[in-house]
PDB file of C-alpha atoms in Angstrom:
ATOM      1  CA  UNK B1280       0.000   0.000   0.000  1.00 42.00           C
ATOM      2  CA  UNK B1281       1.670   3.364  -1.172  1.00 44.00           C
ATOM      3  CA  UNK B1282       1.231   7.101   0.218  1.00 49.00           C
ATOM      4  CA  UNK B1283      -1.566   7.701  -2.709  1.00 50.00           C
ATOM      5  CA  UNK B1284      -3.346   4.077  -1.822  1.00 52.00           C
ATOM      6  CA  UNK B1285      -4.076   4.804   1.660  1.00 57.00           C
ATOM      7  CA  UNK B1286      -7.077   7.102   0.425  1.00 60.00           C
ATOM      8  CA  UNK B1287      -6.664   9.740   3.275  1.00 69.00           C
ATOM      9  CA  UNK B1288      -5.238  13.317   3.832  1.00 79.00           C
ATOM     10  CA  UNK B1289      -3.729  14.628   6.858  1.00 84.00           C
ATOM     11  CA  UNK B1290      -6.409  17.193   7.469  1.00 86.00           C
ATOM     12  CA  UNK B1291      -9.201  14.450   7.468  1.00 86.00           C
ATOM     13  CA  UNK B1292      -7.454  11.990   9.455  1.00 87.00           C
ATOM     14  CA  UNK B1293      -6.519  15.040  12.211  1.00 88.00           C
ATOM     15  CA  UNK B1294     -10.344  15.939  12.191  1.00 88.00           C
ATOM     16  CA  UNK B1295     -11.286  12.349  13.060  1.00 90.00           C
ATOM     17  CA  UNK B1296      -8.375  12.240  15.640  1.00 91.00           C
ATOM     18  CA  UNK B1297      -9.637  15.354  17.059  1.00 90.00           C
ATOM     19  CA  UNK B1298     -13.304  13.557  17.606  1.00 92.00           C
ATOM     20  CA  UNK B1299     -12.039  10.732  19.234  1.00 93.00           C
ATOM     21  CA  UNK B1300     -10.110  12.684  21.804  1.00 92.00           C
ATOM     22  CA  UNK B1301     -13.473  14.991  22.614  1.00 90.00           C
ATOM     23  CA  UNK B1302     -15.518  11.999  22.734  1.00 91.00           C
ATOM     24  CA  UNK B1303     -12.919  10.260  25.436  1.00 89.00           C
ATOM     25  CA  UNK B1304     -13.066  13.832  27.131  1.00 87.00           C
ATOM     26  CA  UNK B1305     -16.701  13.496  27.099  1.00 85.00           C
ATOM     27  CA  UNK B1306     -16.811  10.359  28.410  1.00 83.00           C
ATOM     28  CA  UNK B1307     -14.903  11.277  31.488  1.00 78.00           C
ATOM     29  CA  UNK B1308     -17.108  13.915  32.783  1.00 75.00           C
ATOM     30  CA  UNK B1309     -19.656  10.463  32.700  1.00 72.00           C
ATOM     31  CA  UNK B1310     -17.951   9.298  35.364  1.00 67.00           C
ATOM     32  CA  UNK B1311     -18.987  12.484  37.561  1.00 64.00           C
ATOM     33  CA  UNK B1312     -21.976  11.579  39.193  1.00 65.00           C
ATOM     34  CA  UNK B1313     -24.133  11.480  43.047  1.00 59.00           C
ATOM     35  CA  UNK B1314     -26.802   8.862  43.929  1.00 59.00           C
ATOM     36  CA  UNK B1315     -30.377   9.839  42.740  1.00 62.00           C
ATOM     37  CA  UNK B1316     -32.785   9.775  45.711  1.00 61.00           C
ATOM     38  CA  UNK B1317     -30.526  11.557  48.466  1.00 61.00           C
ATOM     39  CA  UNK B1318     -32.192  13.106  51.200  1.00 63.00           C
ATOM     40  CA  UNK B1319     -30.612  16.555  52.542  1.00 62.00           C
ATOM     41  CA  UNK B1320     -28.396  15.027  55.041  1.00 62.00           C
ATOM     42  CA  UNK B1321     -27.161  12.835  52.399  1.00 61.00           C
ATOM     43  CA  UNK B1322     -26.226  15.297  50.022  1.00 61.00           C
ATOM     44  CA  UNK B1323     -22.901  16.622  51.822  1.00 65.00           C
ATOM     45  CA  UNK B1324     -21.283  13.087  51.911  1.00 62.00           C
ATOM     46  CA  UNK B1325     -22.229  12.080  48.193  1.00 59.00           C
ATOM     47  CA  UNK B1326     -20.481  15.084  47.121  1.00 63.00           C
ATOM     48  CA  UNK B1327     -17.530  14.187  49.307  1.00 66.00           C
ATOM     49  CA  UNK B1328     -17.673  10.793  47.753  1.00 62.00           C
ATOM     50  CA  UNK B1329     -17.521  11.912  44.219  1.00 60.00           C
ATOM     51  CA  UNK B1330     -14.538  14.112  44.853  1.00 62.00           C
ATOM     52  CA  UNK B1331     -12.255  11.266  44.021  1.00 63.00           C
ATOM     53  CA  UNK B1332     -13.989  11.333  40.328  1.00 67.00           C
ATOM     54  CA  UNK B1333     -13.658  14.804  40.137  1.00 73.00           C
ATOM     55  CA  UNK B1334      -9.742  14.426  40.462  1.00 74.00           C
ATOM     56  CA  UNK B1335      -9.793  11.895  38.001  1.00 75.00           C
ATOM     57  CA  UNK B1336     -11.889  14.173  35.790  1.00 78.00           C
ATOM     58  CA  UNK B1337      -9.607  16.769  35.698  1.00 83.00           C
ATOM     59  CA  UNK B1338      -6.121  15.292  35.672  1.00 80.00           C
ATOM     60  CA  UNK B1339      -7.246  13.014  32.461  1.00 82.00           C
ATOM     61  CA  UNK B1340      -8.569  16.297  31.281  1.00 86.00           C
ATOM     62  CA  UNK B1341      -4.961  17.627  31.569  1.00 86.00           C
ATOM     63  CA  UNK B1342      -3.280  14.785  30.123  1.00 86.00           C
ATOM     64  CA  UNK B1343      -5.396  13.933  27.223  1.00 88.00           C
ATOM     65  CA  UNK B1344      -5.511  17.874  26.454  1.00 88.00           C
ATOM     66  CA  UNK B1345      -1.974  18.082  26.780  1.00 87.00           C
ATOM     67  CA  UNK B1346      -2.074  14.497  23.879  1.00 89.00           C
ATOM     68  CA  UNK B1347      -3.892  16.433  21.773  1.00 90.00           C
ATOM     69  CA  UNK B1348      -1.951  19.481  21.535  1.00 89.00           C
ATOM     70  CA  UNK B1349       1.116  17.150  20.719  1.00 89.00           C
ATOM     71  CA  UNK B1350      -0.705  15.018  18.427  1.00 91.00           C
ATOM     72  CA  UNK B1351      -2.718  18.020  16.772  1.00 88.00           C
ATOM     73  CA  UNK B1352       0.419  19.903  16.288  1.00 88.00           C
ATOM     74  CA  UNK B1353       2.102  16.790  15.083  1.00 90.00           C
ATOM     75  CA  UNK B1354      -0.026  16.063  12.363  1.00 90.00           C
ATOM     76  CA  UNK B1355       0.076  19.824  11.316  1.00 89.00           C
ATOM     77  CA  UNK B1356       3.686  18.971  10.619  1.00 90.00           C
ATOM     78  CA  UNK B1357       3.121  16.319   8.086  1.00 90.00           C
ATOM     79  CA  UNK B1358       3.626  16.558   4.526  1.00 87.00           C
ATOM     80  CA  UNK B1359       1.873  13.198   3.659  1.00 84.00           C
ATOM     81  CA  UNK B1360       1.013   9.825   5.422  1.00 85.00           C
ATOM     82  CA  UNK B1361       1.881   6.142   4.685  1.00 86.00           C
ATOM     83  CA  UNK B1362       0.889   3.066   6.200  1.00 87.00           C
ATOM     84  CA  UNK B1363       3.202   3.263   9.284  1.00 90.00           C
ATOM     85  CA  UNK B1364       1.991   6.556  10.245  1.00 90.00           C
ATOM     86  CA  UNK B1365      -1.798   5.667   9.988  1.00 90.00           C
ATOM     87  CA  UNK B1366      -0.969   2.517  11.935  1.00 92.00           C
ATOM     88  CA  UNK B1367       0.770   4.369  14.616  1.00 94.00           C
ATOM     89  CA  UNK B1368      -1.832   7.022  14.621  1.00 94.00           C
ATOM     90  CA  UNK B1369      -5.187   4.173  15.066  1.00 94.00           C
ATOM     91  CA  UNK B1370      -3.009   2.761  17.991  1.00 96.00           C
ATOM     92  CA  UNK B1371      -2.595   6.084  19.707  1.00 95.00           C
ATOM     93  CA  UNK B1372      -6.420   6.841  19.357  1.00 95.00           C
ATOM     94  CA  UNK B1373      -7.180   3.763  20.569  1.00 95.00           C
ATOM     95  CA  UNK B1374      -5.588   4.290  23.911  1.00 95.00           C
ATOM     96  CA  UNK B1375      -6.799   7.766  24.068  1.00 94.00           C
ATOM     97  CA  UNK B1376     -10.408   6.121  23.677  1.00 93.00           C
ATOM     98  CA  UNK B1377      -9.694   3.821  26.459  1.00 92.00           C
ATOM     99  CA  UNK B1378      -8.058   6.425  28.879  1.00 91.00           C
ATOM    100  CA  UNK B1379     -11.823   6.806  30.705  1.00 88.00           C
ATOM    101  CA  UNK B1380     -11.222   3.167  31.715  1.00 91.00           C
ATOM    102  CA  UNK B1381      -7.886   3.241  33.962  1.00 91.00           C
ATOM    103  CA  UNK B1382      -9.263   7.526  34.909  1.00 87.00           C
ATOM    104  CA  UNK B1383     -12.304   5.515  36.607  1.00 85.00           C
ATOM    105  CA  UNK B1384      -9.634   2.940  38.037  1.00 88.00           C
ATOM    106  CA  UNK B1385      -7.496   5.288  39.445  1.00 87.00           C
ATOM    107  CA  UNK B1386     -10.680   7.271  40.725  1.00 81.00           C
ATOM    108  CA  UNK B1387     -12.472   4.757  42.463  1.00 82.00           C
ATOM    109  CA  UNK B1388      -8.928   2.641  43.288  1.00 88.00           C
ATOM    110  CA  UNK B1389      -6.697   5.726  43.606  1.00 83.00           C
ATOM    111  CA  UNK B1390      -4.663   4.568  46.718  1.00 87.00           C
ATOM    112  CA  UNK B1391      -3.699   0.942  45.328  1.00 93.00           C
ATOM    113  CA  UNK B1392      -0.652  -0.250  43.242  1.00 94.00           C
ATOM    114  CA  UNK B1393      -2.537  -1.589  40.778  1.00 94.00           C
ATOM    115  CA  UNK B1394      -5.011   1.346  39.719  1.00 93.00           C
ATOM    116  CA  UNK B1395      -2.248   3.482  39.933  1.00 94.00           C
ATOM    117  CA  UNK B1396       0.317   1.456  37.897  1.00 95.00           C
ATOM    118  CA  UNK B1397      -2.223   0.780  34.692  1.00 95.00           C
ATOM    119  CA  UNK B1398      -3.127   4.851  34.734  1.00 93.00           C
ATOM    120  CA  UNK B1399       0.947   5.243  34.465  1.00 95.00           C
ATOM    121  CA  UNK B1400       1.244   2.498  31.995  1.00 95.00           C
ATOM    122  CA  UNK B1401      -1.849   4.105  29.786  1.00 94.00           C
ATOM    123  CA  UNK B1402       0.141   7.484  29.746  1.00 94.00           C
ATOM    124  CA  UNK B1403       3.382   5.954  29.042  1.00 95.00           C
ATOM    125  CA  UNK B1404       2.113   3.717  26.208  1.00 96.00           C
ATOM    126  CA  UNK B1405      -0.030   7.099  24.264  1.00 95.00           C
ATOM    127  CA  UNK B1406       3.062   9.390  24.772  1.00 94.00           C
ATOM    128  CA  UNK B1407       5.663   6.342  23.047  1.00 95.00           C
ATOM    129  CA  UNK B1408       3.243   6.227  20.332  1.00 96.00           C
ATOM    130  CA  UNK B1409       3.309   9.909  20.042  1.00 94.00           C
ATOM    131  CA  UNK B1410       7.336   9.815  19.858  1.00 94.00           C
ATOM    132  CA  UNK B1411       7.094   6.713  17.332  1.00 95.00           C
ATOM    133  CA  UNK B1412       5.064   9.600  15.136  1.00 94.00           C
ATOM    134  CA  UNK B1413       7.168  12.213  15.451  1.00 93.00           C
ATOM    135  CA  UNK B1414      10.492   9.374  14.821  1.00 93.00           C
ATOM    136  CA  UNK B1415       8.459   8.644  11.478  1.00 92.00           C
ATOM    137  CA  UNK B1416       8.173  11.967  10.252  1.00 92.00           C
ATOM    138  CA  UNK B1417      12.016  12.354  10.249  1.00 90.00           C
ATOM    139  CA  UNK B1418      11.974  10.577   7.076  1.00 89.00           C
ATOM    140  CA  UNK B1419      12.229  12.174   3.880  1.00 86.00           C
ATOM    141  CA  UNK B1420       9.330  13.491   2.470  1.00 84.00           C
ATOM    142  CA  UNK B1421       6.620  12.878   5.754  1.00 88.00           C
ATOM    143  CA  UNK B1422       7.261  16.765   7.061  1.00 89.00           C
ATOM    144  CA  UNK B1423       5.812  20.001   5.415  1.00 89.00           C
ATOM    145  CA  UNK B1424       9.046  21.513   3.497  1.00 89.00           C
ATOM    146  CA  UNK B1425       9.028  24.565   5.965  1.00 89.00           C
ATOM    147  CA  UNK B1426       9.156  22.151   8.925  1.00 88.00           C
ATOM    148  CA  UNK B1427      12.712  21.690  10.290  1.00 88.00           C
ATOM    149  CA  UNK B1428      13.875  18.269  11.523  1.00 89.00           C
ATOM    150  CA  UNK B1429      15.126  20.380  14.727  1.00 89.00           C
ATOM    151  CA  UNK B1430      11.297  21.035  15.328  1.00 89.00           C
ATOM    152  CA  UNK B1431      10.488  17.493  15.463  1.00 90.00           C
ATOM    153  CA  UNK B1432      12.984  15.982  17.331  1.00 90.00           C
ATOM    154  CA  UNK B1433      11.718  18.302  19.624  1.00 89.00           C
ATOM    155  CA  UNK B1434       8.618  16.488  19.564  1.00 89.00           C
ATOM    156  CA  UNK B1435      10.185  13.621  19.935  1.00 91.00           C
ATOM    157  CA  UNK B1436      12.142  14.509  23.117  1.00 91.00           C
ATOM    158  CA  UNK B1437       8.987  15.654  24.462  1.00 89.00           C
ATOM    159  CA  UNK B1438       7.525  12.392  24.461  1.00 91.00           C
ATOM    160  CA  UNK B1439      10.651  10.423  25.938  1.00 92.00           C
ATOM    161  CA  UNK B1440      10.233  12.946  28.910  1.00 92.00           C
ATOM    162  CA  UNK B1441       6.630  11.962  29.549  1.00 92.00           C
ATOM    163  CA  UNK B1442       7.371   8.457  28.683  1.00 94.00           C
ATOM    164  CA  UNK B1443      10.372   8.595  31.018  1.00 94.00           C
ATOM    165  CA  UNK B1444       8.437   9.762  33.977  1.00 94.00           C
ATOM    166  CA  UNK B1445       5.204   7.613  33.675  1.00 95.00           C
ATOM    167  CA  UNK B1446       7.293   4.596  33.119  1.00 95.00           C
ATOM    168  CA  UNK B1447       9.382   5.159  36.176  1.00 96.00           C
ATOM    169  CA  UNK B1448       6.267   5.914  38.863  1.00 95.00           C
ATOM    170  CA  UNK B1449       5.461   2.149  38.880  1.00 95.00           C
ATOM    171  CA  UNK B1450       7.791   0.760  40.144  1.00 95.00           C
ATOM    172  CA  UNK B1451       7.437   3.845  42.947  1.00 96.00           C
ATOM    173  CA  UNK B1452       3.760   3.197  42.931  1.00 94.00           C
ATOM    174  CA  UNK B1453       4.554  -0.413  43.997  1.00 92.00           C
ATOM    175  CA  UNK B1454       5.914   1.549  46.969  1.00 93.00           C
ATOM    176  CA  UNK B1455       3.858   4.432  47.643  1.00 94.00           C
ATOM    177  CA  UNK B1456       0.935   5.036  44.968  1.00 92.00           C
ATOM    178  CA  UNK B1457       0.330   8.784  46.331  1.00 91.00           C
ATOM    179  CA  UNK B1458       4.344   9.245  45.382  1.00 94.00           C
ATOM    180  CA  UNK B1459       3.808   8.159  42.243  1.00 93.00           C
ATOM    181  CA  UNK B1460       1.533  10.686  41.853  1.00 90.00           C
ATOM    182  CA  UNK B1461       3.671  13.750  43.068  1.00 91.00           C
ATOM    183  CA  UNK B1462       6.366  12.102  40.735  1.00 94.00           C
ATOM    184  CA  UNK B1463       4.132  12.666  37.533  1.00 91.00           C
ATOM    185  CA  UNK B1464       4.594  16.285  38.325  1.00 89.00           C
ATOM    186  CA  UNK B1465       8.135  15.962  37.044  1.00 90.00           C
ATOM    187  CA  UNK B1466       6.463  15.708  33.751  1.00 89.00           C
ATOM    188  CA  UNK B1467       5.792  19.736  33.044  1.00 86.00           C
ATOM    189  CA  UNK B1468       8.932  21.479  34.498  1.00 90.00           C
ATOM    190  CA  UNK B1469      11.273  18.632  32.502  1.00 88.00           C
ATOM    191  CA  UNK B1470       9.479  19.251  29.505  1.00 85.00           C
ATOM    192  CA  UNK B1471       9.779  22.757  29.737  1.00 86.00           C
ATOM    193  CA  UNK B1472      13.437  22.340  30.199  1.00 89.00           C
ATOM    194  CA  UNK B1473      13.801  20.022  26.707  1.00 85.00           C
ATOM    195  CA  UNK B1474      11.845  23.258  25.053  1.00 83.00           C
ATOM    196  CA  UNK B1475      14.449  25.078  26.577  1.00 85.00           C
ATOM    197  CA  UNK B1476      17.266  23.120  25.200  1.00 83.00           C
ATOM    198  CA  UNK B1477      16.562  21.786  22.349  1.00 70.00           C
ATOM    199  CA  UNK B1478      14.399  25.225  21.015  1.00 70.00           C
ATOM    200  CA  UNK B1479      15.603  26.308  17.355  1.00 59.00           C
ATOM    201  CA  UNK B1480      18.157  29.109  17.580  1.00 60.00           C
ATOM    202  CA  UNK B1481      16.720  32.607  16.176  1.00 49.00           C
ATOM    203  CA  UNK B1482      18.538  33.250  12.912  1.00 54.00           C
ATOM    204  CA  UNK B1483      21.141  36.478  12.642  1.00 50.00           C
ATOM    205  CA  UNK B1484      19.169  38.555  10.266  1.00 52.00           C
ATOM    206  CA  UNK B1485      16.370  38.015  12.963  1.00 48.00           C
ATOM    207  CA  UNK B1486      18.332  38.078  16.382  1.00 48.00           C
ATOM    208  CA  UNK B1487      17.546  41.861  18.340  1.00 50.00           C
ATOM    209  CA  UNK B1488      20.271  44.107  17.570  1.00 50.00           C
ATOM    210  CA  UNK B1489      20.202  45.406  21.438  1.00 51.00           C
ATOM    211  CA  UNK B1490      21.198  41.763  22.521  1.00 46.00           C
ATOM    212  CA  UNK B1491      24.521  42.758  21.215  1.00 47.00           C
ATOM    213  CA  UNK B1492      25.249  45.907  22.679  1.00 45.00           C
TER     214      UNK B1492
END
């Protein structure tokens, strides 16, 4: 099957990536729900009971918005798709639809190993398939021509960061689960750092005059 066999563009396949990543969205605000029925006494403690899916709710919110920035922006970097790619791409949207499955785990089971150890695992499997897009766009022709390889190996570096951290909270979660959970935090200040790093230097003709003086 070539490039022109697949029958897809980027833009259509980034539209129906984009659906699938509302609907999981969607689908975790399900999750978010009291007893019917509850008398006025009752009301207080439901509420305190559902607080545990309302931290679910809104980490997986974080995560799978910060997935689709990475995977929308990804996309907007490609030139063309071939079978690989589209392969890669079903595989990552197919975790992302599962994600309300190990949110509602980890919300109901938040304090266990287990729970806490397949929510890790989820992340860490999305973000390698993220990085194995952004590895197959380094071949010739897959990027945009005003794309530079520089701008997706930052891509790529973002994802071993996430994958990185994930990967290394279970074994810590085998320890402490709530640790594991502080540990994820590592995720946004080390990414910020390999944007730091690895960001594209500003050309000469473009660099502020005033930095020199």
């Amino acid at each position: 099957m070539s490039r022109q066999d697949l029958g897809l563009d980027v833009e259509r396949l980034r539209a129906f990536g984009d659906a699938v990543f509302a609907i999981a969205i969607t689908l975790l605000a399900l999750d978010m729900k009291v007893p019917e029925g509850l008398s006025a006494d009752e009301v207080g403690d439901a509420i305190n009971d559902a607080l545990g899916s309302v931290g679910g709710f809104l980490l997986s919110f974080l995560v799978i918005g910060i997935l689709w920035i990475s995977y929308h922006g990804l996309l907007g970097m490609a030139a063309e798709l071939d079978r690989t790619l589209l392969y890669l791409d079903m595989a990552l949207l197919a975790v992302v639809a599962g994600l309300p499955f190990p949110t509602k785990l980890l919300s109901d089971y938040g304090s266990t190993a287990v729970a806490t150890s397949v929510y890790a695992a989820s992340i860490t499997l999305a973000s390698l398939l993220l990085g194995a897009m952004a590895l197959r766009l380094l071949r010739p022709g897959m990027r945009k021509p005003d794309v530079s390889r520089r701008k997706i190996e930052l891509s790529v570096w973002q994802s071993v960061v996430i994958v990185s951290v994930f990967l290394t909270s279970v074994p810590i979660a085998l320890l402490s689960p709530s640790a594991a959970k502080y540990w994820w935090i590592l995720a946004g200040p080390l990414q910020a750092l390999v944007r730091r790093v690895k960001a594209e230097p500003v050309p000469a003709e473009h660099a502020d005059p005033s930095a020199a003086k």
